[in-house]
Amino acid sequence: MGEAMTENIRRYISELVQINSEQTAAKDGAPFGTGARKALDWFLNLAHSFGFETINYDGYAGEVIFGDGKEFAVLAHLDVVPAGDGWTHDPFGGEIDETNRRIWGRGTMDDKGPAIISLCAMKALKDEGFTPKRKIKLIVGCNEESGWGCIDYYKKHAHMPEEGFTPDADFPVIYAEKGILHLKLKYSVKGNFHGLKGGTRVNMVCDYCSVSAPLNEEKLRKLNLAYENGAIVSRGKSAHGSTPDEGINAIPPVLSYLGLENMREQLFETQFGLAELQDITGRLTFSPNVIEQVGENIFVTCDIRYPATYKLKDILGAITVPYEIISAQDPIYNDKECKLITTLCGVYNEVTGKNLQPLAIGGGTYARAIKCGAGFGPEESGEEVTIHQADEYITFEKIETCFKAYKLAIERLTK
């Protein structure tokens, strides 16, 4: 990767990160808020300046087209989860840190950075005179983090390729993803408290929970809670909903303070007996991430990632309290020996000099929107994980690795 390309990619990532594309209220032409629409317009304008054909699907999604023939997809997203608290760098500053050789900001790794790198890999191939024998569609959505309305709209108004990858997962390549189920559970509870509330997104471990309740200083100390402005406050650590063990959920201590031990045990310990389920794709994870009191009812929205060989009915059959299905996505399971998986895995190992094998994950990516899809980077085993957390960043080294891998993968799968 030449020096000019290196500097340009860093600058593009920085500029895109400076656009706050958290989902906000819908407006005309901006179904997921003005920030997401601004990010989409910016990205497509950059692609157009590279000489690519671009299409904007009414603010829901966009695509960049390169070549002709049987279609091949690269799917990325431009929306981000809320920045949250705890940052030591401006989450939307796009700070290029030459000293620590990284770019700071929400979306640098998930998924604005990889989207930019994929686009620049296509530009590099084009500039080198590469003519793909397939129509490459770089599809960028604006609602991946909170509902996939972008993909639903795209599928109704365009043709989704049957094969492709998403730069929104792990290296060396993801061949299987767990099923994802978001459930809102209902508990009827009477007590001397009100205003119980915590969490912002179902796919983010709750890092803040509060309730108005009588002060008990002994319980407060024992449970490591705070008393602020007349409310009992619990602080935890956010993490991705697919890896709840990497975070600290703020809800359990508050439930204990309120004497709701049975509810706490069911949600965070026994988990309806589901936590024992596992297969080659890993064990089931059950993360109650949003809680809200409405009258004498408490609603808890949970992020459940279940092993790929199980069915949705297996999970729902274990739930013993009233529930509402917020969303459900079936698992995906590809043959590890298929061309897509072996090519992507081989590319990564060639670029890095490693000898790794395909993986299965609990995260949900755009790969499941394709008949034969796979997650391909940017995360690598052993590195610090900041996705969905404060002080998210992408290193210069990561940018270079992803650029080489995406460029070579696109070339080999479309030549």
Short mmCIF file of C-alpha atoms in Angstrom, two decimals:
data_model
loop_
_atom_site.label_atom_id
_atom_site.label_comp_id
_atom_site.label_asym_id
_atom_site.label_seq_id
_atom_site.Cartn_x
_atom_site.Cartn_y
_atom_site.Cartn_z
CA MET A 1 0.00 0.00 0.00
CA GLY A 2 1.58 3.27 -1.15
CA GLU A 3 2.15 6.24 1.13
CA ALA A 4 -0.49 8.35 -0.66
CA MET A 5 -3.10 5.58 -0.37
CA THR A 6 -2.20 5.09 3.31
CA GLU A 7 -2.70 8.77 4.13
CA ASN A 8 -5.90 8.97 2.10
CA ILE A 9 -7.50 5.98 3.83
CA ARG A 10 -6.69 7.42 7.25
CA ARG A 11 -8.16 10.78 6.25
CA TYR A 12 -11.30 9.20 4.78
CA ILE A 13 -11.90 7.15 7.94
CA SER A 14 -11.37 10.22 10.10
CA GLU A 15 -13.81 12.32 8.08
CA LEU A 16 -16.52 9.65 8.04
CA VAL A 17 -16.17 9.04 11.79
CA GLN A 18 -16.80 12.75 12.37
CA ILE A 19 -20.35 12.23 11.11
CA ASN A 20 -22.47 11.04 14.02
CA SER A 21 -24.61 8.32 12.44
CA GLU A 22 -26.34 7.02 15.55
CA GLN A 23 -29.96 6.25 14.74
CA THR A 24 -32.31 9.18 15.39
CA ALA A 25 -35.88 10.08 14.47
CA ALA A 26 -36.84 9.47 10.85
CA LYS A 27 -37.24 12.41 8.48
CA ASP A 28 -38.04 12.72 4.80
CA GLY A 29 -35.27 10.97 2.89
CA ALA A 30 -33.59 10.00 6.15
CA PRO A 31 -35.38 6.90 7.52
CA PHE A 32 -32.78 6.40 10.25
CA GLY A 33 -32.08 10.04 11.02
CA THR A 34 -30.16 12.88 9.41
CA GLY A 35 -26.78 11.64 10.66
CA ALA A 36 -27.09 8.26 8.95
CA ARG A 37 -28.25 9.94 5.74
CA LYS A 38 -25.31 12.35 5.85
CA ALA A 39 -22.88 9.45 6.28
CA LEU A 40 -24.45 7.60 3.34
CA ASP A 41 -24.29 10.65 1.08
CA TRP A 42 -20.67 11.28 2.05
CA PHE A 43 -19.66 7.68 1.32
CA LEU A 44 -21.42 7.51 -2.04
CA ASN A 45 -19.99 10.87 -3.09
CA LEU A 46 -16.49 9.57 -2.32
CA ALA A 47 -17.14 6.42 -4.36
CA HIS A 48 -18.49 8.49 -7.24
CA SER A 49 -15.33 10.62 -7.17
CA PHE A 50 -13.37 7.38 -7.67
CA GLY A 51 -15.29 6.79 -10.90
CA PHE A 52 -17.68 4.12 -9.63
CA GLU A 53 -21.39 3.91 -10.39
CA THR A 54 -23.39 4.51 -7.22
CA ILE A 55 -27.04 4.11 -6.22
CA ASN A 56 -28.77 5.59 -3.16
CA TYR A 57 -31.79 3.56 -2.08
CA ASP A 58 -33.80 6.38 -0.51
CA GLY A 59 -31.50 6.78 2.47
CA TYR A 60 -31.90 3.18 3.60
CA ALA A 61 -28.80 1.82 1.90
CA GLY A 62 -26.46 2.49 -0.97
CA GLU A 63 -24.29 0.54 -3.34
CA VAL A 64 -21.09 0.99 -5.29
CA ILE A 65 -20.84 -1.02 -8.51
CA PHE A 66 -17.66 -2.30 -10.17
CA GLY A 67 -17.68 -4.64 -13.19
CA ASP A 68 -20.24 -6.86 -14.89
CA GLY A 69 -21.32 -10.49 -14.69
CA LYS A 70 -22.50 -12.75 -11.88
CA GLU A 71 -22.94 -10.63 -8.79
CA PHE A 72 -20.65 -10.64 -5.76
CA ALA A 73 -21.39 -8.66 -2.59
CA VAL A 74 -19.29 -6.83 -0.05
CA LEU A 75 -21.65 -5.65 2.69
CA ALA A 76 -20.74 -3.03 5.28
CA HIS A 77 -22.67 -0.55 7.42
CA LEU A 78 -22.35 3.14 8.18
CA ASP A 79 -24.54 3.43 11.29
CA VAL A 80 -23.02 3.16 14.76
CA VAL A 81 -24.17 2.30 18.26
CA PRO A 82 -24.52 5.21 20.72
CA ALA A 83 -21.19 6.58 21.89
CA GLY A 84 -22.05 6.17 25.57
CA ASP A 85 -19.93 7.43 28.44
CA GLY A 86 -16.33 6.88 29.52
CA TRP A 87 -14.49 8.25 26.50
CA THR A 88 -11.10 9.94 26.86
CA HIS A 89 -11.17 10.90 23.16
CA ASP A 90 -13.97 12.64 21.29
CA PRO A 91 -16.12 9.74 19.95
CA PHE A 92 -16.86 11.75 16.81
CA GLY A 93 -13.56 13.56 16.55
CA GLY A 94 -11.89 11.13 14.17
CA GLU A 95 -8.58 11.90 15.87
CA ILE A 96 -5.57 10.62 13.90
CA ASP A 97 -3.03 9.76 16.60
CA GLU A 98 0.41 9.57 14.97
CA THR A 99 2.10 8.77 18.28
CA ASN A 100 0.03 5.68 19.07
CA ARG A 101 -0.55 4.95 15.36
CA ARG A 102 -4.31 4.74 15.49
CA ILE A 103 -7.53 6.60 14.72
CA TRP A 104 -9.95 7.14 17.61
CA GLY A 105 -13.73 7.27 17.32
CA ARG A 106 -17.04 5.44 17.19
CA GLY A 107 -17.19 3.35 14.06
CA THR A 108 -13.46 3.16 13.35
CA MET A 109 -13.67 -0.65 13.65
CA ASP A 110 -17.44 -1.15 13.50
CA ASP A 111 -17.89 -0.58 10.61
CA LYS A 112 -16.92 2.70 8.97
CA GLY A 113 -13.21 1.90 8.89
CA PRO A 114 -13.65 -1.46 7.12
CA ALA A 115 -16.23 0.09 4.73
CA ILE A 116 -13.71 2.74 3.66
CA ILE A 117 -10.91 0.19 3.36
CA SER A 118 -13.10 -2.05 1.16
CA LEU A 119 -13.95 0.89 -1.09
CA CYS A 120 -10.29 1.87 -1.38
CA ALA A 121 -9.33 -1.73 -2.16
CA MET A 122 -11.78 -1.64 -5.07
CA LYS A 123 -10.32 1.69 -6.22
CA ALA A 124 -6.79 0.27 -6.10
CA LEU A 125 -7.82 -2.70 -8.25
CA LYS A 126 -9.56 -0.37 -10.69
CA ASP A 127 -6.53 1.92 -10.89
CA GLU A 128 -4.29 -1.09 -11.58
CA GLY A 129 -6.45 -1.99 -14.57
CA PHE A 130 -8.15 -5.00 -13.01
CA THR A 131 -11.37 -5.96 -14.82
CA PRO A 132 -13.57 -8.18 -12.66
CA LYS A 133 -15.54 -10.91 -14.38
CA ARG A 134 -18.29 -10.46 -11.83
CA LYS A 135 -20.38 -7.44 -10.85
CA ILE A 136 -19.04 -6.35 -7.48
CA LYS A 137 -21.64 -4.63 -5.31
CA LEU A 138 -20.29 -2.83 -2.26
CA ILE A 139 -23.54 -2.46 -0.32
CA VAL A 140 -23.61 -0.10 2.66
CA GLY A 141 -26.55 -0.08 5.06
CA CYS A 142 -27.63 2.49 7.65
CA ASN A 143 -29.53 0.34 10.16
CA GLU A 144 -27.37 -2.70 10.92
CA GLU A 145 -27.08 -1.94 14.63
CA SER A 146 -30.79 -1.59 15.31
CA GLY A 147 -33.08 -3.61 13.11
CA TRP A 148 -31.75 -4.29 9.58
CA GLY A 149 -34.46 -2.19 7.99
CA CYS A 150 -31.81 -1.14 5.49
CA ILE A 151 -31.32 -4.70 4.22
CA ASP A 152 -35.07 -5.36 4.13
CA TYR A 153 -35.54 -2.26 1.97
CA TYR A 154 -32.60 -3.12 -0.27
CA LYS A 155 -33.93 -6.62 -0.93
CA LYS A 156 -37.31 -5.17 -1.96
CA HIS A 157 -35.78 -2.65 -4.37
CA ALA A 158 -32.63 -4.36 -5.66
CA HIS A 159 -31.16 -7.81 -6.17
CA MET A 160 -29.04 -9.22 -3.36
CA PRO A 161 -26.10 -11.28 -4.68
CA GLU A 162 -25.99 -14.90 -3.55
CA GLU A 163 -22.32 -14.83 -2.54
CA GLY A 164 -20.10 -12.37 -0.73
CA PHE A 165 -18.48 -11.30 2.52
CA THR A 166 -18.88 -8.62 5.14
CA PRO A 167 -15.89 -6.81 6.70
CA ASP A 168 -17.72 -6.68 10.03
CA ALA A 169 -16.65 -9.74 11.98
CA ASP A 170 -13.41 -11.66 12.66
CA PHE A 171 -10.41 -12.95 10.78
CA PRO A 172 -9.46 -15.40 9.38
CA VAL A 173 -13.09 -16.00 8.26
CA ILE A 174 -16.46 -16.78 9.86
CA TYR A 175 -18.21 -19.86 8.50
CA ALA A 176 -21.07 -19.97 11.03
CA GLU A 177 -23.03 -17.52 13.17
CA LYS A 178 -25.36 -18.24 16.05
CA GLY A 179 -29.04 -17.45 15.85
CA ILE A 180 -30.03 -14.10 17.34
CA LEU A 181 -33.19 -13.55 19.35
CA HIS A 182 -34.24 -10.31 21.05
CA LEU A 183 -37.00 -10.91 23.57
CA LYS A 184 -38.89 -8.47 25.79
CA LEU A 185 -39.87 -10.25 29.01
CA LYS A 186 -42.66 -9.06 31.30
CA TYR A 187 -42.57 -9.31 35.10
CA SER A 188 -45.45 -8.14 37.27
CA VAL A 189 -43.93 -6.73 40.47
CA LYS A 190 -45.21 -4.64 43.38
CA GLY A 191 -42.76 -2.74 45.53
CA ASN A 192 -41.83 0.51 47.22
CA PHE A 193 -39.87 1.84 44.27
CA HIS A 194 -40.42 3.51 40.91
CA GLY A 195 -38.57 4.69 37.83
CA LEU A 196 -36.46 1.56 37.40
CA LYS A 197 -34.59 2.05 34.14
CA GLY A 198 -31.34 0.91 32.54
CA GLY A 199 -29.64 0.19 29.22
CA THR A 200 -29.84 1.90 25.83
CA ARG A 201 -29.63 -0.87 23.21
CA VAL A 202 -30.54 -4.53 23.36
CA ASN A 203 -27.22 -5.52 21.74
CA MET A 204 -25.11 -3.60 24.27
CA VAL A 205 -24.46 -4.80 27.83
CA CYS A 206 -26.22 -2.40 30.23
CA ASP A 207 -23.64 -0.09 31.85
CA TYR A 208 -26.02 2.18 33.79
CA CYS A 209 -29.15 1.42 35.81
CA SER A 210 -31.07 3.56 38.30
CA VAL A 211 -34.20 3.45 40.45
CA SER A 212 -35.95 5.68 42.98
CA ALA A 213 -36.22 3.70 46.21
CA PRO A 214 -35.81 4.18 49.99
CA LEU A 215 -32.18 4.61 51.00
CA ASN A 216 -30.53 1.67 52.78
CA GLU A 217 -26.89 2.61 53.29
CA GLU A 218 -25.82 -0.89 54.35
CA LYS A 219 -27.24 -2.42 51.14
CA LEU A 220 -25.76 0.44 49.16
CA ARG A 221 -22.24 -0.34 50.40
CA LYS A 222 -22.64 -4.10 50.14
CA LEU A 223 -23.77 -3.93 46.52
CA ASN A 224 -21.32 -1.17 45.56
CA LEU A 225 -24.10 1.18 44.48
CA ALA A 226 -24.28 4.97 44.54
CA TYR A 227 -26.96 7.39 45.77
CA GLU A 228 -27.25 10.33 43.40
CA ASN A 229 -29.97 12.98 43.19
CA GLY A 230 -32.40 10.83 45.13
CA ALA A 231 -31.85 7.68 43.07
CA ILE A 232 -30.01 4.40 43.55
CA VAL A 233 -27.43 4.13 40.76
CA SER A 234 -25.46 1.16 39.42
CA ARG A 235 -22.60 1.47 36.93
CA GLY A 236 -21.13 -1.36 34.91
CA LYS A 237 -19.09 -1.79 31.75
CA SER A 238 -20.58 -2.02 28.28
CA ALA A 239 -19.68 -4.72 25.76
CA HIS A 240 -21.19 -6.26 22.67
CA GLY A 241 -24.35 -8.24 23.36
CA SER A 242 -22.80 -11.35 21.81
CA THR A 243 -19.97 -11.33 24.39
CA PRO A 244 -21.63 -10.34 27.68
CA ASP A 245 -18.81 -11.83 29.75
CA GLU A 246 -16.55 -9.06 28.47
CA GLY A 247 -18.78 -6.46 30.14
CA ILE A 248 -20.25 -5.85 33.59
CA ASN A 249 -24.04 -5.65 33.62
CA ALA A 250 -25.37 -2.86 35.86
CA ILE A 251 -28.81 -4.42 36.37
CA PRO A 252 -28.21 -7.32 38.85
CA PRO A 253 -27.09 -5.19 41.84
CA VAL A 254 -30.20 -3.00 41.50
CA LEU A 255 -32.49 -6.04 41.45
CA SER A 256 -30.75 -7.33 44.59
CA TYR A 257 -31.16 -3.93 46.27
CA LEU A 258 -34.89 -4.04 45.54
CA GLY A 259 -35.22 -7.57 46.91
CA LEU A 260 -36.04 -9.02 43.49
CA GLU A 261 -33.69 -11.97 43.96
CA ASN A 262 -35.86 -14.50 42.13
CA MET A 263 -35.97 -12.23 39.11
CA ARG A 264 -32.21 -11.63 39.29
CA GLU A 265 -31.45 -15.35 39.56
CA GLN A 266 -33.72 -16.23 36.65
CA LEU A 267 -32.26 -13.56 34.38
CA PHE A 268 -28.59 -13.78 35.31
CA GLU A 269 -28.02 -17.26 36.74
CA THR A 270 -30.47 -20.00 35.74
CA GLN A 271 -31.54 -18.18 32.54
CA PHE A 272 -34.49 -20.53 32.04
CA GLY A 273 -32.04 -23.44 31.74
CA LEU A 274 -30.79 -22.18 28.39
CA ALA A 275 -27.21 -21.40 29.33
CA GLU A 276 -26.27 -25.08 29.07
CA LEU A 277 -27.02 -25.25 25.34
CA GLN A 278 -23.93 -25.45 23.14
CA ASP A 279 -22.49 -26.96 19.97
CA ILE A 280 -19.50 -26.42 17.70
CA THR A 281 -20.48 -22.74 17.35
CA GLY A 282 -20.23 -22.24 21.11
CA ARG A 283 -22.59 -21.96 24.06
CA LEU A 284 -25.76 -19.94 24.24
CA THR A 285 -25.41 -16.43 25.67
CA PHE A 286 -28.28 -14.67 27.43
CA SER A 287 -27.80 -10.97 28.16
CA PRO A 288 -30.61 -8.85 29.74
CA ASN A 289 -29.55 -5.40 28.52
CA VAL A 290 -32.54 -3.04 28.78
CA ILE A 291 -34.88 -2.72 31.75
CA GLU A 292 -37.81 -0.37 32.30
CA GLN A 293 -40.57 -0.12 34.88
CA VAL A 294 -44.05 0.76 33.61
CA GLY A 295 -46.64 0.88 36.39
CA GLU A 296 -46.56 -2.46 38.21
CA ASN A 297 -44.74 -4.18 35.35
CA ILE A 298 -41.03 -4.48 34.67
CA PHE A 299 -39.97 -5.12 31.08
CA VAL A 300 -36.56 -6.63 30.41
CA THR A 301 -35.25 -6.87 26.85
CA CYS A 302 -32.71 -9.64 26.38
CA ASP A 303 -30.11 -10.42 23.73
CA ILE A 304 -29.97 -14.19 23.18
CA ARG A 305 -27.41 -15.82 20.87
CA TYR A 306 -28.12 -19.51 20.41
CA PRO A 307 -25.95 -22.26 18.83
CA ALA A 308 -26.39 -22.71 15.09
CA THR A 309 -27.71 -26.28 15.25
CA TYR A 310 -30.66 -25.32 17.47
CA LYS A 311 -34.04 -23.97 16.37
CA LEU A 312 -35.92 -20.87 17.49
CA LYS A 313 -38.67 -23.07 18.94
CA ASP A 314 -36.10 -24.73 21.22
CA ILE A 315 -35.36 -21.37 22.81
CA LEU A 316 -38.90 -20.02 23.05
CA GLY A 317 -40.11 -23.28 24.57
CA ALA A 318 -37.95 -22.69 27.65
CA ILE A 319 -39.22 -19.18 28.44
CA THR A 320 -41.67 -19.32 31.37
CA VAL A 321 -42.72 -15.64 31.62
CA PRO A 322 -44.79 -13.56 29.17
CA TYR A 323 -42.68 -12.34 26.28
CA GLU A 324 -42.71 -10.40 23.02
CA ILE A 325 -40.37 -11.20 20.14
CA ILE A 326 -38.62 -7.97 19.15
CA SER A 327 -36.54 -9.57 16.39
CA ALA A 328 -35.27 -12.99 15.38
CA GLN A 329 -32.56 -14.01 12.92
CA ASP A 330 -31.87 -17.62 12.03
CA PRO A 331 -28.31 -18.90 12.35
CA ILE A 332 -26.05 -19.44 9.33
CA TYR A 333 -23.83 -22.44 8.75
CA ASN A 334 -21.51 -22.75 5.75
CA ASP A 335 -19.41 -25.73 4.68
CA LYS A 336 -15.87 -24.93 5.81
CA GLU A 337 -14.58 -26.49 2.59
CA CYS A 338 -16.62 -24.35 0.19
CA LYS A 339 -14.76 -22.03 -2.20
CA LEU A 340 -15.76 -18.82 -0.42
CA ILE A 341 -14.53 -19.96 3.00
CA THR A 342 -11.32 -21.61 1.80
CA THR A 343 -10.43 -18.60 -0.38
CA LEU A 344 -10.98 -16.03 2.35
CA CYS A 345 -9.17 -18.09 4.97
CA GLY A 346 -6.27 -18.66 2.55
CA VAL A 347 -6.05 -14.95 1.73
CA TYR A 348 -5.82 -13.96 5.39
CA ASN A 349 -3.16 -16.57 6.14
CA GLU A 350 -1.19 -15.51 3.08
CA VAL A 351 -1.29 -11.84 4.01
CA THR A 352 -0.36 -12.40 7.66
CA GLY A 353 1.85 -15.48 7.48
CA LYS A 354 -0.42 -17.26 9.94
CA ASN A 355 -2.11 -20.66 9.70
CA LEU A 356 -5.55 -20.17 11.24
CA GLN A 357 -8.78 -22.08 10.69
CA PRO A 358 -12.34 -20.80 10.04
CA LEU A 359 -14.34 -19.66 13.07
CA ALA A 360 -17.89 -19.63 14.37
CA ILE A 361 -19.18 -16.60 16.30
CA GLY A 362 -22.11 -15.35 18.34
CA GLY A 363 -22.23 -12.00 16.59
CA GLY A 364 -24.72 -11.33 13.85
CA THR A 365 -23.46 -9.83 10.61
CA TYR A 366 -24.76 -8.97 7.18
CA ALA A 367 -23.36 -12.33 6.05
CA ARG A 368 -26.69 -13.91 6.95
CA ALA A 369 -28.37 -11.65 4.40
CA ILE A 370 -26.65 -13.64 1.63
CA LYS A 371 -27.25 -17.23 0.58
CA CYS A 372 -23.53 -17.97 0.87
CA GLY A 373 -21.99 -15.25 3.01
CA ALA A 374 -19.09 -14.98 5.42
CA GLY A 375 -17.66 -12.53 7.92
CA PHE A 376 -14.11 -11.48 7.03
CA GLY A 377 -12.32 -9.27 9.56
CA PRO A 378 -11.48 -6.78 10.91
CA GLU A 379 -11.04 -8.24 14.41
CA GLU A 380 -8.23 -10.67 15.17
CA SER A 381 -7.78 -13.05 18.09
CA GLY A 382 -5.74 -11.71 20.98
CA GLU A 383 -6.16 -8.00 20.33
CA GLU A 384 -7.93 -5.48 22.54
CA VAL A 385 -11.64 -5.33 21.77
CA THR A 386 -13.14 -1.82 21.76
CA ILE A 387 -16.11 -2.37 19.46
CA HIS A 388 -19.28 -1.06 21.19
CA GLN A 389 -17.10 0.31 24.00
CA ALA A 390 -15.59 3.66 24.92
CA ASP A 391 -12.42 4.73 23.12
CA GLU A 392 -12.98 2.58 20.05
CA TYR A 393 -10.03 2.78 17.67
CA ILE A 394 -8.42 1.26 14.60
CA THR A 395 -4.64 0.96 14.34
CA PHE A 396 -2.58 1.90 11.30
CA GLU A 397 -1.36 -1.70 11.19
CA LYS A 398 -4.95 -2.96 11.12
CA ILE A 399 -5.76 -0.67 8.21
CA GLU A 400 -2.83 -2.07 6.24
CA THR A 401 -3.74 -5.71 7.02
CA CYS A 402 -7.38 -5.19 6.06
CA PHE A 403 -6.48 -3.36 2.85
CA LYS A 404 -4.20 -6.15 1.68
CA ALA A 405 -6.71 -8.86 2.64
CA TYR A 406 -9.78 -7.18 1.12
CA LYS A 407 -8.00 -6.25 -2.09
CA LEU A 408 -6.65 -9.77 -2.62
CA ALA A 409 -9.95 -11.43 -1.63
CA ILE A 410 -12.01 -9.31 -4.03
CA GLU A 411 -9.54 -9.96 -6.83
CA ARG A 412 -9.46 -13.75 -6.35
CA LEU A 413 -13.21 -14.15 -5.94
CA THR A 414 -14.13 -12.03 -8.97
CA LYS A 415 -11.38 -12.68 -11.55
#
